[in-house]
Amino acid sequence: MEIRVAIFEDNKLVRDAMEAILNGTKGYLCCGAFADAIHLYEKIERCKPDVVMMDIELPVLNGIEATKQIKEKYPDLKVLIQTVFDDPSRIFQALSAGASGYVMKNDSPSRQLEAVNEIFNGGAAISSLIAKKVLEFFTNQNVILTQVENVDYVLTEREMEVLKMMTCGYNFHTISKECFISYETVRTHVKRIYKKLHVTSKAEAILKASQQQIV
C-alpha cells in the first residue's frame, strides 16, 4: 500500500526534489505538489492524500493557518510541517494548529520519509531537538495549562483581528500589509493587546489566546 502525500511548498526546487524522492521510493506516492494553499479544499479533494507535507511560509495563506483549516474539515488527515524555522513559538503554533509532526527542510530525505511514515501510522514525528525546544518554550514562558475562563478582555475588533493573525503565524510586517495599516500602528495594537491580556510577549499572547479560546 502506498502512502499518498500532498506537498505544499512555494520553493520549486524543494517541491520538485521532494516529489521526486517520494515517487522514487517504494511505498510512497506524491499525489499532488502545490506552490500555495489557495483553494486548499479543492486541492485536497482532487489529490486525496493520506499525509500533507506543509511549508509554513506560503504566500497568501500560510502553512499554520492552512493546517488549521485542514484539521477542521479533515480531522483524520495527517499534516507534517516542513520548514527552515526552528523557533519555539512557531513550533508551538504549528502543533497547536493540529500538525502531527514537525521536520526541518535540512533533515535528510530518509528522515523526512520516516516522518511521513510515522504520522501515517499514528505516531508523532518530532525530533529530540524539536521536542527540547518545545519543552524550553513551555518552561521559559512559565506555561500553565488552565481551563477556559469566561473573561471579556475588551479587545476591539481591530485588536482581535491582529491577535488572530498573530496566532496564525503572521509577523508584524505581514499584518501591516494584510490590514492596510502602518507597521507602527500594528505595534501600537500589539502593545494594547499585551496590556489587556496581561502578557509581555508575542509568545505569551499567542499561548493565552489559544488556551482561553479568545480568537
Tab-separated table of C-alpha atoms in Angstrom, residues 155-156 158-166 170-173 175-176 181-203 205-206:
chain	number	residue	atom	x	y	z
A	155	LEU	CA	-10.395	43.770	22.734
A	156	THR	CA	-11.515	45.977	19.882
A	158	ARG	CA	-9.080	45.516	15.078
A	159	GLU	CA	-7.183	44.139	18.079
A	160	MET	CA	-8.995	40.824	17.681
A	161	GLU	CA	-8.042	40.793	14.001
A	162	VAL	CA	-4.380	41.465	14.797
A	163	LEU	CA	-4.341	38.865	17.571
A	164	LYS	CA	-5.870	36.239	15.298
A	165	MET	CA	-3.249	36.909	12.641
A	166	MET	CA	-0.533	36.615	15.279
A	170	TYR	CA	1.914	36.264	10.667
A	171	ASN	CA	4.718	38.686	11.514
A	172	PHE	CA	4.078	42.388	12.092
A	173	HIS	CA	5.111	43.395	8.563
A	175	ILE	CA	-0.118	42.030	9.383
A	176	SER	CA	0.585	45.593	8.301
A	181	ILE	CA	-2.147	49.831	8.220
A	182	SER	CA	1.357	51.013	9.043
A	183	TYR	CA	3.914	48.878	10.843
A	184	GLU	CA	3.886	51.335	13.781
A	185	THR	CA	0.095	51.078	14.007
A	186	VAL	CA	0.429	47.305	14.255
A	187	ARG	CA	2.955	47.754	17.066
A	188	THR	CA	0.519	50.054	18.867
A	189	HIS	CA	-2.286	47.499	18.593
A	190	VAL	CA	0.025	44.755	19.827
A	191	LYS	CA	1.097	46.798	22.855
A	192	ARG	CA	-2.583	47.328	23.750
A	193	ILE	CA	-3.277	43.614	23.287
A	194	TYR	CA	-0.403	42.749	25.642
A	195	LYS	CA	-1.743	45.159	28.253
A	196	LYS	CA	-5.318	43.835	28.053
A	197	LEU	CA	-4.236	40.184	28.153
A	198	HIS	CA	-1.700	40.861	30.923
A	199	VAL	CA	1.177	39.371	28.933
A	200	THR	CA	4.590	40.675	27.951
A	201	SER	CA	5.481	38.892	24.721
A	202	LYS	CA	4.098	37.634	21.423
A	203	ALA	CA	4.528	34.027	22.518
A	205	ALA	CA	-0.201	36.408	23.797
A	206	ILE	CA	-0.481	33.537	21.324
